[in-house]
DNA sequence: AGTCGTAACTCATAAGGACAAGTGACGTCA
DNA sequence: TGACGTCACTTGTCCTTATGAGTTACGACT
């Protein structure tokens, strides 16, 4: 039984003791923690208290618990996948993304029709209830098994104006850029990064461990007049992926950003 | 007592029922959920089961629980703060960040000396154990109360080479850019976005609610020869902030990225 | 009228017991 | 030797009971 006293609740003291042992390296990443029974005798507390402490460490993402085996220190390794958020024009109107060839589609893309919501409308400067094409993809990195959810939203108005787009709203993003470019649009993009805890369905389809947030990237494609044309979303587990951007000096005195 | 049966564990069924009620709008954001006692009779389960279900919803970030008052549906509102990650040259060698004037320093910046770790070394292309200046700032947006943790790391080698830097390693980032630029460096930046659950001390200093990840932005300042000069880190609660980047077409056939 | 104590609500913490279910090793049996 | 059953270990789930602590409102007392 070791000496714990300070913070407040018993289970928090136990959690703090274990956390300290982990961060100090006493329990190496990947190693097996003492069993609940051992922790009970070690700290002289009941099983609910031990489990409460373990639940706290779980919520912090410090440990993984496997039924029938035990609690393991999570290896906090850096993300294995770096999403380079750049867009390159290879030749003529052909575009390429740094990781474009990395992803495989885990299942057929599903296209559908949707209506503008408050969120999408704000980004695309559309009134609510306007119709748009949607296309959802489930992507997989075959090397690491990492999954990502991708969504493309195209307003009817845009799809109708661009030859070849309305007939096939499931076109791959790079090909959509090509179509828009061939249509005479000078393209630029704005990307917003958010992070949040996953919803249950996101947790399962992305196969996320406990206490793992997701990165939620929202990309708006702008045309010549800086009008918002296309909306793309990418959702991916934050334990596996990071996003990198390149920033160059903006010589203009300060771009206005439409709210 | 309502009818629940499907998934697996009892508490998960209860959690699913409440979750559904929340997402369907039966319980509006900000509204008070039934008390634990009411949920016990409503679903015909014991108190630990109800609390277990509530703990699950807490971990998902769906609800907030306040001692003595009850459980409230978290208002999932969009982040109130948009970090525009652009850098503008206003005149000569003076740089400005879009939100540069937004932040106040909640306390005095603390400067210190540190040694290169594996992580920082990889980003700055330094050998381990090399010395560098560190400066930590605790920033506050006085309008919303949002807090952020900012860190600047400057290798001795760089600080010594730039006039006016080694004497005052706590210089504000924009002023550092100015010094580097006046030193003849042509600046560009690379920023990496990650998300993870906060450590306990980050939770408290950033005043984060339950189940709230943090956005972790890492910015590397590159000089003329594309050499990495400065490392900056910004940590901020993902419930309050989002980061936006501007992407323009990269005409080069594909930049190499040093691992 | 104002102050303050108390009661009745809320969630937080803790202990104990019981059984289910996943895992792996060991030993038996064919 | 191989297959398989059993057992000991693990965590998962669920219940009961008890007490502590924050919040609010009401009412009595000054």
Short mmCIF file of C-alpha atoms (C1' of nucleotides) in Angstrom, two decimals, chain D residues 6-21:
data_model
loop_
_atom_site.label_atom_id
_atom_site.label_comp_id
_atom_site.label_asym_id
_atom_site.label_seq_id
_atom_site.Cartn_x
_atom_site.Cartn_y
_atom_site.Cartn_z
"C1'" DT D 6 -11.33 -26.96 -17.81
"C1'" DC D 7 -9.53 -23.62 -14.71
"C1'" DA D 8 -7.50 -19.49 -13.16
"C1'" DC D 9 -6.90 -15.08 -14.30
"C1'" DT D 10 -8.41 -10.89 -16.28
"C1'" DT D 11 -12.02 -6.96 -16.98
"C1'" DG D 12 -17.22 -6.00 -17.64
"C1'" DT D 13 -21.67 -5.36 -15.67
"C1'" DC D 14 -25.07 -4.71 -12.10
"C1'" DC D 15 -27.01 -4.31 -7.74
"C1'" DT D 16 -27.42 -2.47 -2.74
"C1'" DT D 17 -26.24 0.69 0.76
"C1'" DA D 18 -24.21 4.65 2.87
"C1'" DT D 19 -22.35 9.15 3.36
"C1'" DG D 20 -20.48 13.63 1.70
"C1'" DA D 21 -21.09 17.95 -0.60
#
